[in-house]
XYZ file of N, CA and C in Angstrom:
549
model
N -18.078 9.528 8.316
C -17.712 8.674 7.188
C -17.223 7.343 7.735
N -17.785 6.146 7.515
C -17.216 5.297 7.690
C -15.954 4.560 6.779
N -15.090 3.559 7.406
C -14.031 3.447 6.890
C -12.951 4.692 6.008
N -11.988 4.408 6.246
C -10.870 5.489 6.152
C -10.630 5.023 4.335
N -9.730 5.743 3.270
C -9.098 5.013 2.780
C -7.280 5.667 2.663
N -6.812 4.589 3.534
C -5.225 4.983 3.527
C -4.252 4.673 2.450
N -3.390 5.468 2.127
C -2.398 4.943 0.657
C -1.044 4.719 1.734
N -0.899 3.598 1.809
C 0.316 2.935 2.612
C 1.160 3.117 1.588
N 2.715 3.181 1.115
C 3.518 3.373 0.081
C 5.077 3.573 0.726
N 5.586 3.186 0.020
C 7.233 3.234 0.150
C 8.045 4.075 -0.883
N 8.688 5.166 -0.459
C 8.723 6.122 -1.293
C 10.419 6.401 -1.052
N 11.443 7.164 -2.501
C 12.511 7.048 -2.333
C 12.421 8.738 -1.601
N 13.612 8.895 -1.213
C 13.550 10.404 -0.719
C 13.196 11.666 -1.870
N 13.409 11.282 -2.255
C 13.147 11.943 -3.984
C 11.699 11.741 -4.372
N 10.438 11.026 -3.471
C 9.645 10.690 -4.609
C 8.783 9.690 -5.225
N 9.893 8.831 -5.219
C 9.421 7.744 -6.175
C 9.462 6.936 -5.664
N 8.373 6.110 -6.005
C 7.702 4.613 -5.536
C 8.361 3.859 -6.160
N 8.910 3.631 -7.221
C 9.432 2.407 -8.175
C 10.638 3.007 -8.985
N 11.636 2.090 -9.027
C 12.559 2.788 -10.257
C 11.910 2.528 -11.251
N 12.808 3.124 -12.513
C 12.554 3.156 -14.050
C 12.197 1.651 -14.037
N 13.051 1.128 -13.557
C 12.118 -0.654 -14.750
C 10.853 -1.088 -14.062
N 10.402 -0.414 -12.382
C 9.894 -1.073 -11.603
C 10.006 -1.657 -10.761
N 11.692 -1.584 -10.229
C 11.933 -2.428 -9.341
C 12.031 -1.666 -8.033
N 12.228 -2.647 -7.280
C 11.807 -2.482 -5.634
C 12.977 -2.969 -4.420
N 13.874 -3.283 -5.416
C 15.134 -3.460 -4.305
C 15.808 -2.449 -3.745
N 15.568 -1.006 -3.731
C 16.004 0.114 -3.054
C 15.124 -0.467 -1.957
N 14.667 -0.864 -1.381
C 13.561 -0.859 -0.061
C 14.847 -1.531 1.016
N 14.260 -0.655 2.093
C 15.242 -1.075 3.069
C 14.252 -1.549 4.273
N 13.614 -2.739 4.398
C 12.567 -3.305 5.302
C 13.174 -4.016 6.085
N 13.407 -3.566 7.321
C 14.040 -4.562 8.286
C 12.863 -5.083 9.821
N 13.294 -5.148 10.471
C 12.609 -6.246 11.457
C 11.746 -5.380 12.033
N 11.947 -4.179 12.575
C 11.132 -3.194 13.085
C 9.906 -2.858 12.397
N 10.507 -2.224 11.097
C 9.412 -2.062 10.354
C 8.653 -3.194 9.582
N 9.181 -4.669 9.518
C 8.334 -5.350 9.447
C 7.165 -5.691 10.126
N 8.094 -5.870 12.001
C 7.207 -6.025 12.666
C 5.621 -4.453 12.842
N 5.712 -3.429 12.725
C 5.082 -2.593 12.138
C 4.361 -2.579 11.464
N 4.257 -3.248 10.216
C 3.537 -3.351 8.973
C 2.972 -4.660 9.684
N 3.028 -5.519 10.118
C 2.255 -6.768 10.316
C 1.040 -6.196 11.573
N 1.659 -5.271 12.534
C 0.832 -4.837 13.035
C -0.498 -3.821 12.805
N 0.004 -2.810 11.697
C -0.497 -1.960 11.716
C -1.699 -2.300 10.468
N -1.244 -3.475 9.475
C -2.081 -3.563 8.360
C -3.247 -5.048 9.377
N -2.450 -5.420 10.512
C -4.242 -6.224 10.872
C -5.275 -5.866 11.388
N -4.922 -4.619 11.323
C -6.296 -3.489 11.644
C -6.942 -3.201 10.543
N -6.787 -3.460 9.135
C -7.047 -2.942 7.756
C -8.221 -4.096 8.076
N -9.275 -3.662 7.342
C -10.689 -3.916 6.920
C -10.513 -4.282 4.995
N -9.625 -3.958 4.451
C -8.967 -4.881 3.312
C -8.149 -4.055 2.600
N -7.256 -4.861 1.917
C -5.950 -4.233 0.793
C -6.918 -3.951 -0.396
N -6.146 -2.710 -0.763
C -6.815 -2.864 -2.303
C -4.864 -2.466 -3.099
N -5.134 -2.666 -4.596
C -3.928 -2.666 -5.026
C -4.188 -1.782 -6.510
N -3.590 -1.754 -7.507
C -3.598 -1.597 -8.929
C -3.032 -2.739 -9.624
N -3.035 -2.986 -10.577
C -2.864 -4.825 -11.377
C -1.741 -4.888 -10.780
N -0.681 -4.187 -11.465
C 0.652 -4.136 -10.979
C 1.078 -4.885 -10.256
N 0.633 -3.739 -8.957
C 1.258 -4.452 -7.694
C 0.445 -5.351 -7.264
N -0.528 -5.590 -7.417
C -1.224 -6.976 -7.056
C -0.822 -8.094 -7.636
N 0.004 -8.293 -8.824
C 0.169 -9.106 -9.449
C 2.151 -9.542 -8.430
N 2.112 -8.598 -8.183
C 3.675 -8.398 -7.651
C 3.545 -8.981 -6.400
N 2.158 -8.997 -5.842
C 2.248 -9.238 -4.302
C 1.793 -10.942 -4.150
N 0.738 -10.990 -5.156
C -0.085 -12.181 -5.459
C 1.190 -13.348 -5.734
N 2.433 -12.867 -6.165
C 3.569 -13.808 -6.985
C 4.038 -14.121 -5.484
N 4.424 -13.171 -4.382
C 5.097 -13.515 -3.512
C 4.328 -13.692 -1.915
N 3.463 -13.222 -1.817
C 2.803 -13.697 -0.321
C 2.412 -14.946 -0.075
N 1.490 -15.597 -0.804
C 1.201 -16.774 -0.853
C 1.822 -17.937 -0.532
N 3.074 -17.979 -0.768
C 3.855 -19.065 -0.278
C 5.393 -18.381 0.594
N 5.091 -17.236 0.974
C 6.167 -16.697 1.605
C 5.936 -17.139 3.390
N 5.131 -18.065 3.314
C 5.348 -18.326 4.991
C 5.603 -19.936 4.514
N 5.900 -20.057 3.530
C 6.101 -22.072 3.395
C 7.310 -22.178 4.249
N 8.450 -21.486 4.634
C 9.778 -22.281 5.032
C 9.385 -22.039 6.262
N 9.090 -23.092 7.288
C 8.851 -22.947 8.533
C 10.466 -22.486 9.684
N 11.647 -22.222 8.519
C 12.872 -21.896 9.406
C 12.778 -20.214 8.984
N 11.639 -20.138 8.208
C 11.292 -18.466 7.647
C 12.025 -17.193 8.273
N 11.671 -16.446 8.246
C 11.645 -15.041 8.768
C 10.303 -15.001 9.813
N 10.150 -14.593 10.787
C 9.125 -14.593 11.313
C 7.985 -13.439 11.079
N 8.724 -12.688 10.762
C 7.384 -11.267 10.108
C 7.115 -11.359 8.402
N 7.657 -12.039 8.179
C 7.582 -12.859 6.696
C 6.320 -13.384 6.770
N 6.352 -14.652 8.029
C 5.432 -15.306 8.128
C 4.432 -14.930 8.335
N 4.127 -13.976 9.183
C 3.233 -13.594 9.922
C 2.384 -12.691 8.803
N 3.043 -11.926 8.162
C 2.776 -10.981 6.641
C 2.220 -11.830 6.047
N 2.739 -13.013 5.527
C 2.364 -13.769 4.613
C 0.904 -13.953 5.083
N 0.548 -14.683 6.151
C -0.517 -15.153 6.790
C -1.700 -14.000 6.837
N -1.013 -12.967 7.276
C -2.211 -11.798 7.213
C -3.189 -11.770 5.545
N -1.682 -11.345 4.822
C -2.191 -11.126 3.649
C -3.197 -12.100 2.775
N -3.088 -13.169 3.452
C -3.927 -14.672 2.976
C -5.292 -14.637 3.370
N -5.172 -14.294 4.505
C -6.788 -14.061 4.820
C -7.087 -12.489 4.858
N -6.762 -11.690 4.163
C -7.527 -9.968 4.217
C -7.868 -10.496 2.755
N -9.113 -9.831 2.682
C -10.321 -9.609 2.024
C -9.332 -8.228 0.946
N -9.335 -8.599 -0.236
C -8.460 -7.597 -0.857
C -9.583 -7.092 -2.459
N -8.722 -5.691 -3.057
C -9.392 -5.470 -4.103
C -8.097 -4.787 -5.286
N -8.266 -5.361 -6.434
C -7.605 -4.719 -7.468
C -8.389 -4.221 -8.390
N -7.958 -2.710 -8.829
C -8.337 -2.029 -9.533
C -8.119 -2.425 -10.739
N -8.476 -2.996 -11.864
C -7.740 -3.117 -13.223
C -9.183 -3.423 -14.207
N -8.564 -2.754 -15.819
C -9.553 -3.008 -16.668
C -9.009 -4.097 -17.374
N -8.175 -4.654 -17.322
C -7.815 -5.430 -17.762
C -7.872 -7.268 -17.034
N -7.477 -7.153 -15.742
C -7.450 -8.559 -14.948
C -8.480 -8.770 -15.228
N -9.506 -10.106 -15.401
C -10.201 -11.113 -15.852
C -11.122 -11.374 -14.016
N -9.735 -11.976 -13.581
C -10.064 -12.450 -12.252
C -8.913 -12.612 -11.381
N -9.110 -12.946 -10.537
C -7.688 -12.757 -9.017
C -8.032 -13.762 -8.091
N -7.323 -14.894 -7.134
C -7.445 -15.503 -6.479
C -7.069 -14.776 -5.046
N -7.041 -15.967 -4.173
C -6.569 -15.110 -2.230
C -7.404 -14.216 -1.826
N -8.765 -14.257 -2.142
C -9.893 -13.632 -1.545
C -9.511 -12.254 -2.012
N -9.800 -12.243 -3.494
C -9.445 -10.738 -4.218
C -10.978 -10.378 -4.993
N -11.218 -9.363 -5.110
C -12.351 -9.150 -5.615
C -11.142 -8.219 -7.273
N -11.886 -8.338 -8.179
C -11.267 -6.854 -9.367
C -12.660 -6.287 -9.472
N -12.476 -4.694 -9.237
C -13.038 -4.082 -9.578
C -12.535 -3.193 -10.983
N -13.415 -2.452 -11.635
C -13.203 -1.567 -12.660
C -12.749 -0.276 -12.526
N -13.800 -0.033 -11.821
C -14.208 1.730 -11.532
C -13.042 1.846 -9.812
N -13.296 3.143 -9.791
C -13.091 4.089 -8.914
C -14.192 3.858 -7.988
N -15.652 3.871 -8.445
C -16.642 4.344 -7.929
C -17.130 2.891 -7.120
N -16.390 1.731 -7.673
C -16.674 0.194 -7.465
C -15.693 0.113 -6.558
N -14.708 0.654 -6.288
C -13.531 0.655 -5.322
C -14.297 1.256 -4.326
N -14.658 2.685 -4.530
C -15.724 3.355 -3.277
C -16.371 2.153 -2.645
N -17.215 1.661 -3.134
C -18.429 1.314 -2.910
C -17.891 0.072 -1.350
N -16.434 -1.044 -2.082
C -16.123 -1.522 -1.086
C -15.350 -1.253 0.135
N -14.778 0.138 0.232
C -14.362 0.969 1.210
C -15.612 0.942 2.131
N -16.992 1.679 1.801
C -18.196 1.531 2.552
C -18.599 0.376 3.368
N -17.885 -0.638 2.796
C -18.426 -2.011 3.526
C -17.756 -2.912 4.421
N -16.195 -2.142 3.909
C -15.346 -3.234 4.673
C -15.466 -2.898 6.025
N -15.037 -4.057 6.054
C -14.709 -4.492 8.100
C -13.877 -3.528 8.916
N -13.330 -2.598 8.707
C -12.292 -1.686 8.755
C -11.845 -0.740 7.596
N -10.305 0.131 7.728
C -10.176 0.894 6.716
C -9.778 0.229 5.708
N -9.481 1.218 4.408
C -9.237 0.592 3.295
C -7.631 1.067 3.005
N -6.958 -0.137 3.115
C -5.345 0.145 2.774
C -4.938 -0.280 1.223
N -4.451 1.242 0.576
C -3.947 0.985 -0.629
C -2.430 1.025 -0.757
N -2.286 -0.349 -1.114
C -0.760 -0.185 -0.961
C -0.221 -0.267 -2.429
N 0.918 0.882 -2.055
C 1.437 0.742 -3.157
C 1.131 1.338 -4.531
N 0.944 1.245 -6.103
C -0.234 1.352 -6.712
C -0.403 2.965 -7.596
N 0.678 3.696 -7.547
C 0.662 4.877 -7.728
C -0.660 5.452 -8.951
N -0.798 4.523 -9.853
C -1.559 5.198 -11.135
C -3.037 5.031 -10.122
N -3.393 3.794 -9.290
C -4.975 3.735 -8.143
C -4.601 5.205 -7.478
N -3.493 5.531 -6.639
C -3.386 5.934 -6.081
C -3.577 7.677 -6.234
N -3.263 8.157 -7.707
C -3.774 9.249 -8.626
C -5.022 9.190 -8.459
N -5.545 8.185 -9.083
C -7.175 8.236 -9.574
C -7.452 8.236 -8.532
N -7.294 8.041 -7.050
C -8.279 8.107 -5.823
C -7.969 9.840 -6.063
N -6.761 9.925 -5.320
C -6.631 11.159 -5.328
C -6.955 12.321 -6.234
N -7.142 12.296 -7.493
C -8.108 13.251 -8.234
C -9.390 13.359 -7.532
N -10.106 12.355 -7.278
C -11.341 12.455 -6.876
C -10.841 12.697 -5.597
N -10.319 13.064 -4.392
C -10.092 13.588 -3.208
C -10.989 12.462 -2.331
N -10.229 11.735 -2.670
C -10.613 9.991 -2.226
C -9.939 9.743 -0.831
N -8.435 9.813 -0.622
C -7.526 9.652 -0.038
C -7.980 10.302 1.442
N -8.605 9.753 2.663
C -7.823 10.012 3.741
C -6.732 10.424 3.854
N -5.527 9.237 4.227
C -4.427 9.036 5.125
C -3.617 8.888 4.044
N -2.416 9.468 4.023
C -1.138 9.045 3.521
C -0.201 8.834 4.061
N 0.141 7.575 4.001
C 1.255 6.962 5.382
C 2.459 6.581 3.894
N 3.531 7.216 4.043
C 4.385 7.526 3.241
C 5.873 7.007 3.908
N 6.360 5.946 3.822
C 7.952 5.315 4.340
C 8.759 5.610 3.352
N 9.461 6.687 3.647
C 10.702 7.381 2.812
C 11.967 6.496 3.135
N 12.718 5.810 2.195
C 13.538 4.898 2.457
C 15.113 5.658 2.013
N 16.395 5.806 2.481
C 17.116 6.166 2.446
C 18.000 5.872 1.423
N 17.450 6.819 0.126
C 18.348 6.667 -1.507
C 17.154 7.838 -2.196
N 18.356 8.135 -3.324
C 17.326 8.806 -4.510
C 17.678 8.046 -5.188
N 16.346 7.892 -6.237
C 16.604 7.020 -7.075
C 16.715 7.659 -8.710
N 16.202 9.443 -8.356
C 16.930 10.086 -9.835
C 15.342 10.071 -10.746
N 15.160 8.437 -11.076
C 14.086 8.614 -12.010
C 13.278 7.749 -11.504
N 12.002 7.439 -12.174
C 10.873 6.242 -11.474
C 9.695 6.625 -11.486
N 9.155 6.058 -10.959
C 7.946 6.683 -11.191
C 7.240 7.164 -9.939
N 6.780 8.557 -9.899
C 6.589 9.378 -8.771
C 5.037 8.797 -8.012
N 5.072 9.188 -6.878
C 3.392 8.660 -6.003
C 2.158 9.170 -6.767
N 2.601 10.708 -7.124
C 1.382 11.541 -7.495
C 1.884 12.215 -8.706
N 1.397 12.191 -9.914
C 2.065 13.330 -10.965
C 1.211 14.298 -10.873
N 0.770 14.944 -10.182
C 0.045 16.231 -9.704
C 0.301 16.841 -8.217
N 0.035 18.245 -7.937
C 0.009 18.646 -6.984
C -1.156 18.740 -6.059
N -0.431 18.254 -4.725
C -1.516 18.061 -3.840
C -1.265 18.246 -2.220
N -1.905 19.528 -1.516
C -1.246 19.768 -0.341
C -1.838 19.161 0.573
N -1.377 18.948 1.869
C -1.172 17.891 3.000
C -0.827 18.385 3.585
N -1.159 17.681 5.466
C -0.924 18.431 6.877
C -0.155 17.584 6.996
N 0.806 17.614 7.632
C 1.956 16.158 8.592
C 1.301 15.911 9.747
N 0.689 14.965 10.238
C 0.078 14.727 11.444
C 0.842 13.897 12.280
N 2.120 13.175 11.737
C 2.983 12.136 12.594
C 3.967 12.107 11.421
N 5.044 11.666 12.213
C 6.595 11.111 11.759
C 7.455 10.063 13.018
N 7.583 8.962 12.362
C 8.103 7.626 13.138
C 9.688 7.458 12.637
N 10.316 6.796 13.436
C 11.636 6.203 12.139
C 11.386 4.823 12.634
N 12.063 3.974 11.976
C 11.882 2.519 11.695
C 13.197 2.452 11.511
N 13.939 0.993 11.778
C 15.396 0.609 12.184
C 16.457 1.692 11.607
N 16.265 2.718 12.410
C 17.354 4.295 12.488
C 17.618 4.831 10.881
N 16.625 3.905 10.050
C 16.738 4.737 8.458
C 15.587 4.763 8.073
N 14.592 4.441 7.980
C 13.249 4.596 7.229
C 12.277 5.071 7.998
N 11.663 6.529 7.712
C 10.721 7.800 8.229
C 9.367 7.638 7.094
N 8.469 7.329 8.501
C 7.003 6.765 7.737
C 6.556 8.840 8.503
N 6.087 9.246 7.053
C 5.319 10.489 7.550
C 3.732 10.150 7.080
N 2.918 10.601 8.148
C 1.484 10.644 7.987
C 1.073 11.911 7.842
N 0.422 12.067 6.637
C -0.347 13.145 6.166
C -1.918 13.022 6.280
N -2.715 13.927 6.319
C -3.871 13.995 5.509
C -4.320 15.207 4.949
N -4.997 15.060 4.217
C -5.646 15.578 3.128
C -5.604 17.136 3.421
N -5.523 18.480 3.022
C -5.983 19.845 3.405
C -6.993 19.887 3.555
């Protein structure tokens, strides 16, 4: 099979990708695991997202390397994310700028997994991240459990679905990225 498709995600210990309103300030991303994520996503062959979070990411990457007194994995993030070749799932988005394609389907998401330059990283995205996974879409699940419950939110998967642990990392002495794949 060529190209992988990985669900990259940040998850509370409990679960959940997002609190109740959606928000994302439980995340505890520090320099390690930044530097990490800048490394590990310029191997990605392209992002794909769900409106959501594409719309969430689209608001802040783009000009997140403007302060040249920046963060330096800020920058470097920012920059990646500017030039990867990306895809959002939505029936609704129209169109997407930053070298975004929208697709509709599932099967239109397939199709650019087959082609990209590398694997396909879904970040984030939980309702894409279902619909791959019904269809037993999902490679890799690279899962960063961040240190809090958050009680309620909205969970990665609202279904059951078993998985091997193939790796476990920690990232600045609190955040444990476990890699699964598929049974």
């Amino acid at each position: 099979m060529s190209n992988r498709i990985v669900v990259s995600v940040q998850a509370s210990v409990d679960g959940r990708v997002a609190a109740e309103d959606g928000g994302l300030d439980w995340l505890q991303v520090k320099d390690e695991l930044h530097a990490h994520f800048v490394e590990l996503h310029r191997t990605a062959g392209m992002f794909a997202y769900g409106r959501r979070t594409y719309e969430g990411m689209a608001a802040y990457w783009p000009t997140a390397d403007a302060d040249p007194a920046g963060d330096k994995f800020l920058i470097a993030y920012s920059k990646l994310w500017k030039s990867m070749p990306k895809l959002v799932l939505s029936t609704t988005l129209e169109s997407a700028g930053w070298d975004t394609t929208v697709v509709r389907t599932v099967d239109e998401l397939e199709e650019h997994r087959r082609t990209a330059g590398g694997d396909l990283y879904l970040l984030g995205s939980p309702r894409t991240i279902a619909a791959l996974a019904e269809r037993d879409l999902v490679d890799t699940y690279e899962i960063y459990v961040h240190p809090v419950v958050l009680g309620t939110g909205r969970p990665m998967l609202p279904f059951r679905r078993g998985l091997t642990l193939r790796s476990a990392q920690t990232f600045d002495g609190n955040v444990v990225k476990l890699e699964y794949t598929r049974d």
